XYZ file of C-alpha atoms in Angstrom:
431
model
C 123.138 108.561 -20.410
C 126.567 109.476 -21.765
C 129.089 109.914 -18.958
C 131.389 112.136 -21.000
C 128.791 114.828 -21.633
C 128.798 117.990 -19.497
C 126.200 117.723 -16.715
C 123.859 120.528 -15.671
C 121.825 120.666 -12.452
C 118.848 123.050 -12.554
C 117.806 124.275 -9.101
C 114.610 126.199 -8.363
C 111.195 125.855 -6.844
C 109.361 123.451 -9.139
C 105.784 124.746 -9.003
C 106.374 128.199 -10.498
C 109.243 127.194 -12.776
C 107.973 123.876 -14.147
C 107.572 125.015 -17.773
C 110.842 126.934 -17.775
C 112.730 124.005 -16.256
C 111.431 121.556 -18.861
C 112.191 124.018 -21.678
C 115.747 124.468 -20.442
C 116.196 120.711 -20.163
C 114.977 120.165 -23.723
C 117.164 122.950 -25.131
C 120.313 121.891 -23.294
C 119.852 118.212 -24.122
C 119.461 119.105 -27.795
C 122.868 120.775 -27.485
C 124.345 117.611 -26.010
C 124.256 118.307 -22.255
C 123.008 115.906 -19.598
C 120.425 117.786 -17.505
C 119.320 116.899 -13.970
C 115.737 117.854 -13.020
C 114.582 116.361 -9.735
C 110.970 116.004 -10.920
C 111.887 113.909 -13.974
C 112.060 110.121 -14.106
C 115.569 110.203 -15.578
C 116.947 111.928 -12.471
C 119.770 109.757 -11.029
C 118.605 108.162 -7.772
C 120.608 106.125 -5.280
C 118.167 103.883 -3.426
C 119.831 104.120 -0.018
C 119.653 107.942 0.061
C 116.657 110.172 0.763
C 115.335 112.547 -1.876
C 117.237 115.555 -0.517
C 120.550 113.705 -0.385
C 120.016 112.419 -3.924
C 119.697 116.009 -5.107
C 122.876 117.041 -3.306
C 124.697 114.014 -4.707
C 123.609 114.957 -8.239
C 125.029 118.448 -7.681
C 128.375 116.901 -6.736
C 128.390 115.067 -10.077
C 127.467 118.155 -12.110
C 129.674 120.507 -14.084
C 127.198 123.412 -14.061
C 124.626 124.576 -11.504
C 121.844 126.811 -12.815
C 119.858 128.593 -10.079
C 116.450 130.145 -10.805
C 114.967 132.381 -8.097
C 111.377 133.576 -8.207
C 108.815 134.670 -5.654
C 108.204 131.332 -3.917
C 110.172 129.687 -1.119
C 109.230 126.100 -1.920
C 109.765 123.108 0.339
C 111.964 123.302 3.424
C 115.167 121.312 3.810
C 115.679 122.370 7.441
C 112.604 123.804 9.202
C 114.453 124.694 12.386
C 117.027 126.858 10.597
C 114.526 127.919 7.947
C 116.594 126.612 5.052
C 114.698 125.859 1.863
C 115.531 122.961 -0.457
C 116.650 125.363 -3.189
C 118.786 127.242 -0.674
C 120.426 124.008 0.502
C 121.134 123.038 -3.096
C 122.677 126.439 -3.747
C 124.908 126.181 -0.679
C 126.104 122.723 -1.749
C 126.863 124.073 -5.223
C 128.664 127.087 -3.788
C 130.919 124.828 -1.738
C 131.719 122.946 -4.942
C 132.371 126.253 -6.715
C 134.853 127.353 -4.052
C 136.670 124.037 -4.541
C 136.767 124.576 -8.300
C 134.476 121.638 -9.063
C 131.444 123.369 -10.594
C 130.384 126.554 -12.358
C 127.472 128.452 -10.805
C 125.036 130.507 -12.898
C 122.314 132.427 -10.999
C 119.112 134.009 -12.315
C 116.422 136.052 -10.516
C 113.076 137.058 -12.010
C 113.338 140.718 -12.911
C 110.070 141.690 -11.192
C 111.299 140.099 -7.952
C 114.601 141.926 -8.264
C 112.787 145.206 -8.940
C 110.499 144.716 -5.932
C 113.556 144.020 -3.774
C 115.266 147.205 -4.950
C 112.095 149.284 -4.520
C 111.639 148.066 -0.966
C 115.289 148.673 -0.246
C 114.768 152.301 -1.251
C 111.553 152.429 0.757
C 113.376 151.104 3.818
C 115.948 153.894 3.508
C 113.180 156.463 3.266
C 111.324 155.068 6.269
C 114.573 154.931 8.204
C 114.904 158.685 7.932
C 111.199 159.463 8.396
C 110.759 157.258 11.472
C 114.036 158.144 13.150
C 112.302 159.127 16.378
C 109.942 156.154 16.604
C 110.718 153.481 19.187
C 108.996 150.906 16.984
C 110.932 151.944 13.897
C 112.555 148.584 13.113
C 109.310 146.644 13.462
C 107.374 149.130 11.317
C 109.978 149.109 8.560
C 110.117 145.308 8.564
C 106.315 144.958 8.352
C 106.088 147.438 5.489
C 109.092 146.363 3.443
C 108.707 142.622 3.916
C 104.994 142.420 3.274
C 103.914 139.654 0.937
C 101.983 140.076 -2.302
C 100.998 138.000 -5.333
C 104.580 138.091 -6.618
C 106.401 137.262 -3.373
C 105.086 134.694 -0.889
C 107.766 135.304 1.766
C 109.518 138.569 0.981
C 111.902 138.463 3.922
C 113.176 134.989 3.009
C 113.407 135.652 -0.746
C 115.226 138.955 -0.346
C 117.670 137.437 2.138
C 118.291 134.543 -0.256
C 119.012 136.952 -3.114
C 121.371 138.803 -0.808
C 123.064 135.493 -0.021
C 123.629 134.501 -3.649
C 124.839 138.042 -4.357
C 127.271 137.528 -1.443
C 126.510 141.084 -0.279
C 127.950 140.750 3.210
C 131.230 139.266 1.918
C 131.505 141.918 -0.775
C 131.029 144.667 1.815
C 133.556 143.165 4.210
C 136.225 142.795 1.511
C 136.018 146.244 -0.071
C 139.652 146.861 0.772
C 140.778 143.296 0.014
C 140.069 142.502 -3.655
C 141.757 139.098 -3.487
C 139.343 137.982 -0.754
C 136.174 138.842 -2.643
C 133.800 135.892 -3.083
C 133.487 134.113 -6.438
C 130.264 133.261 -8.242
C 128.159 136.206 -7.038
C 127.025 137.539 -10.405
C 123.222 137.467 -10.556
C 121.361 137.876 -13.833
C 117.813 139.174 -14.021
C 115.425 137.613 -16.525
C 111.917 138.123 -17.824
C 111.834 135.471 -20.531
C 113.323 132.170 -21.612
C 115.345 134.093 -24.198
C 117.120 136.081 -21.453
C 118.319 132.850 -19.868
C 119.344 131.286 -23.176
C 121.348 134.350 -24.185
C 123.233 134.283 -20.888
C 123.849 130.539 -21.025
C 125.236 130.765 -24.549
C 127.984 132.954 -23.098
C 128.515 131.115 -19.803
C 128.476 127.654 -21.382
C 130.301 128.929 -24.462
C 127.608 127.508 -26.689
C 128.374 128.325 -30.302
C 127.361 125.044 -31.843
C 125.280 122.103 -30.703
C 127.002 118.830 -29.875
C 126.157 117.311 -33.260
C 127.861 120.204 -35.025
C 130.831 119.970 -32.699
C 131.067 116.215 -33.314
C 130.918 116.637 -37.090
C 133.657 119.271 -37.088
C 135.850 117.529 -34.518
C 135.616 114.175 -36.308
C 136.311 115.792 -39.670
C 139.385 117.607 -38.348
C 140.699 114.384 -36.812
C 140.121 112.497 -40.062
C 141.860 115.201 -42.109
C 144.882 115.072 -39.789
C 144.969 111.274 -40.028
C 144.781 111.421 -43.825
C 147.451 114.098 -44.089
C 149.798 111.847 -42.118
C 149.578 109.490 -45.118
C 150.165 112.250 -47.663
C 153.284 113.899 -46.231
C 156.716 112.495 -45.376
C 159.873 113.661 -43.637
C 161.959 114.028 -46.781
C 163.507 117.500 -46.704
C 167.248 117.886 -46.001
C 166.478 119.820 -42.814
C 164.214 117.039 -41.557
C 161.040 118.872 -42.495
C 157.965 117.358 -44.094
C 157.035 117.485 -47.755
C 153.941 116.508 -49.686
C 154.450 113.144 -51.366
C 152.923 114.619 -54.515
C 155.938 116.949 -54.690
C 158.149 113.998 -55.625
C 156.450 113.922 -59.031
C 155.975 117.678 -59.387
C 159.144 118.503 -61.330
C 158.606 115.713 -63.875
C 154.911 116.575 -64.115
C 155.768 120.209 -64.825
C 157.987 119.110 -67.729
C 155.057 117.452 -69.515
C 154.382 119.200 -72.831
C 152.192 118.568 -75.843
C 149.387 116.077 -76.230
C 148.853 112.406 -75.587
C 150.722 111.349 -78.744
C 153.711 113.605 -78.081
C 156.890 113.161 -76.051
C 158.389 115.293 -73.269
C 161.992 115.924 -72.298
C 162.574 115.401 -68.566
C 165.862 115.823 -66.706
C 167.403 112.953 -64.781
C 167.028 114.481 -61.312
C 163.296 114.885 -61.847
C 163.070 111.250 -62.915
C 164.992 110.126 -59.808
C 162.420 111.931 -57.673
C 159.673 110.414 -59.809
C 160.976 106.943 -58.962
C 160.394 107.688 -55.282
C 156.866 108.800 -56.109
C 156.239 105.547 -57.983
C 157.308 103.536 -54.933
C 155.773 105.591 -52.125
C 153.324 108.068 -53.667
C 151.070 105.678 -55.551
C 148.321 103.586 -53.986
C 147.557 106.107 -51.220
C 143.913 106.588 -52.177
C 142.759 103.404 -50.472
C 144.499 104.499 -47.256
C 142.386 107.647 -46.953
C 139.363 107.589 -44.651
C 136.124 109.219 -45.818
C 133.776 108.354 -42.938
C 133.735 111.819 -41.325
C 133.855 113.514 -44.733
C 130.769 111.667 -45.953
C 128.940 112.457 -42.704
C 129.871 116.145 -42.971
C 128.487 116.313 -46.509
C 125.254 114.494 -45.611
C 124.670 116.532 -42.447
C 124.312 119.899 -44.195
C 126.451 121.443 -41.448
C 128.445 123.436 -43.996
C 125.583 124.673 -46.177
C 125.092 128.437 -46.565
C 121.791 130.239 -45.987
C 120.717 132.566 -48.796
C 118.635 135.338 -47.195
C 117.393 136.598 -50.550
C 115.902 133.195 -51.382
C 115.220 132.079 -47.792
C 116.808 128.737 -48.607
C 119.957 126.742 -48.013
C 122.591 126.718 -50.742
C 125.888 125.008 -51.510
C 128.572 127.573 -50.683
C 132.346 127.352 -50.811
C 132.707 125.065 -47.775
C 130.122 122.487 -48.836
C 131.319 122.675 -52.432
C 134.905 122.011 -51.318
C 133.814 118.998 -49.266
C 132.008 117.570 -52.294
C 135.025 118.322 -54.491
C 137.311 116.586 -51.988
C 135.116 113.489 -52.004
C 135.162 113.432 -55.806
C 138.942 113.954 -55.928
C 139.538 111.042 -53.524
C 137.361 108.791 -55.694
C 139.320 109.890 -58.760
C 142.584 109.227 -56.934
C 141.465 105.713 -56.073
C 140.446 105.088 -59.674
C 143.806 106.392 -60.945
C 145.607 104.175 -58.417
C 143.730 101.132 -59.723
C 144.860 101.855 -63.284
C 148.481 101.953 -62.130
C 148.903 98.314 -61.097
C 151.804 97.129 -58.976
C 153.311 95.341 -61.961
C 153.129 98.499 -64.062
C 154.763 100.538 -61.313
C 157.639 98.059 -60.970
C 158.298 98.068 -64.719
C 158.208 101.873 -64.863
C 160.493 102.216 -61.848
C 163.037 99.769 -63.296
C 163.010 101.589 -66.622
C 163.672 104.960 -64.953
C 166.421 103.436 -62.813
C 168.577 103.123 -65.939
C 168.617 106.917 -66.419
C 171.532 108.870 -64.921
C 170.654 111.831 -62.614
C 172.758 114.257 -64.652
C 171.219 113.291 -67.978
C 167.810 113.860 -69.532
C 165.372 111.574 -71.242
C 162.599 111.824 -73.797
C 159.521 109.971 -72.608
C 156.255 109.178 -74.328
C 153.454 111.183 -72.736
C 151.019 108.287 -73.084
C 153.260 106.064 -70.931
C 153.312 108.523 -68.031
C 149.835 110.078 -68.132
C 148.374 107.552 -65.619
C 151.217 108.363 -63.217
C 150.773 112.106 -63.616
C 147.016 111.675 -63.125
C 147.803 110.215 -59.688
C 150.052 113.204 -58.966
C 147.313 115.670 -59.921
C 144.633 114.015 -57.812
C 147.006 113.580 -54.882
C 148.040 117.237 -55.070
C 144.402 118.382 -55.151
C 143.416 116.143 -52.245
C 146.323 117.407 -50.133
C 145.554 121.058 -50.877
C 141.861 120.582 -50.087
C 142.681 118.838 -46.809
C 144.953 121.717 -45.763
C 142.489 124.453 -46.748
C 139.502 122.763 -45.092
C 141.428 122.124 -41.876
C 142.435 125.789 -41.692
C 138.894 127.018 -42.376
C 137.180 124.651 -39.920
C 139.740 125.250 -37.158
C 139.272 129.018 -37.411
C 135.465 128.842 -37.894
C 135.900 130.675 -41.191
C 132.600 130.979 -43.110
C 134.303 130.484 -46.479
C 137.278 128.667 -47.909
C 140.335 130.339 -49.385
C 140.499 130.255 -53.181
C 142.320 127.155 -54.408
C 143.999 126.657 -57.750
C 143.266 122.968 -58.245
C 144.639 120.922 -61.131
C 142.147 119.945 -63.827
C 140.928 116.369 -64.409
C 143.379 115.669 -67.257
C 147.190 115.884 -67.190
C 146.965 117.379 -70.708
C 146.292 121.100 -70.298
C 144.679 121.476 -73.715
C 142.190 118.722 -72.866
C 141.268 120.501 -69.621
C 140.349 123.628 -71.576
C 138.202 121.572 -73.964
C 136.506 119.692 -71.109
C 135.899 122.913 -69.167
C 134.286 124.525 -72.193
C 132.040 121.517 -72.784
C 131.010 121.209 -69.135
C 127.794 123.147 -68.358
C 127.602 125.480 -65.360
C 125.041 125.004 -62.575
C 122.878 127.739 -64.086
C 123.010 126.065 -67.505
C 122.051 122.723 -65.941
C 118.995 124.349 -64.316
C 118.054 126.002 -67.594
C 118.320 122.640 -69.334
C 116.134 120.958 -66.686
C 113.522 123.716 -66.908
C 113.516 123.425 -70.680
C 112.779 119.688 -70.414
C 109.777 120.404 -68.184
C 108.145 122.609 -70.815
């Protein structure tokens, strides 16, 4: 049992709530909560305590206390003071609530609540009709607190509901808002769905724990990776993308692989820094959370028209990021340490205020690293923003093509089939 998971204690009479209790336990545990049900074998028991004290101890360890009130009293905790086990559990939880140690969420079956309200109205009516009767109080009590198939002990149940509603305290503090009791909101329910809908709000359940873990781990991994891809290099002490060190020289690239480009000296000075500190970063990037996010399907989109899951912008961007990191690592491998040293030493001879004509073929591997590094950084930033804000889609990104030669990118893009064309090709093969 994970100690860092939020703990929920479910309190109610067991006999009439058995199915609902087990359903709530299953649902909450699927969402990542630890759930305490006294009738289950996984309920935490301390051998030197009796069963009642074990329940109260479990409440002290819980973060949430869910109370379900129906028409049965259940077992008694204190016969002399007529305190039921559920009532004792509630009072322990309320003490914890007052001390800020637990959150209390109360539910009452709607039919029980309605019966209580009807009999409250009936009592008011009888009060006026029997105003002259000496046995008025006894008559009203016998009529309004009579038992039926829904309520086994109406007087006890109605008083308990009044207790959890904190009616007496609310009435006594009408003129003192700051003294009003906490935790007295009572929700009526008729179905499991009513309880689930309320708990989604009270427990702030938007995602299950697996989804939360996937997103949290991915955000942490992105932040860790970005710490490798940016550096404090601006004059004002601000951070800059390491890919920016090669940007100016990369932008000066013109023509094809057999051509040459004219690059100014300042751009080449910045490029030298990129050669030293911007290359070889691919192997430093973690992909554990990224791979898990892709495999999990957490970021797939649901197509209502097809009633199926599809790859939308978020999932597509995750896949693209994975591919770009692999390409970056491959480009890094092509640019060996020896090659980088030779290139750096050659550029060191060029004066900052001059310009130099370079062969495109000599620098294409270096610019390929720049392009992949720039794409990876942009994808990291966009994904972090989208995931942090729970955005359903990703902002449009203008990523650099697979080749540093623009003309080659156009040719490759034209030759590459679209997803629809791939499906058409597959279907054609099947015929």
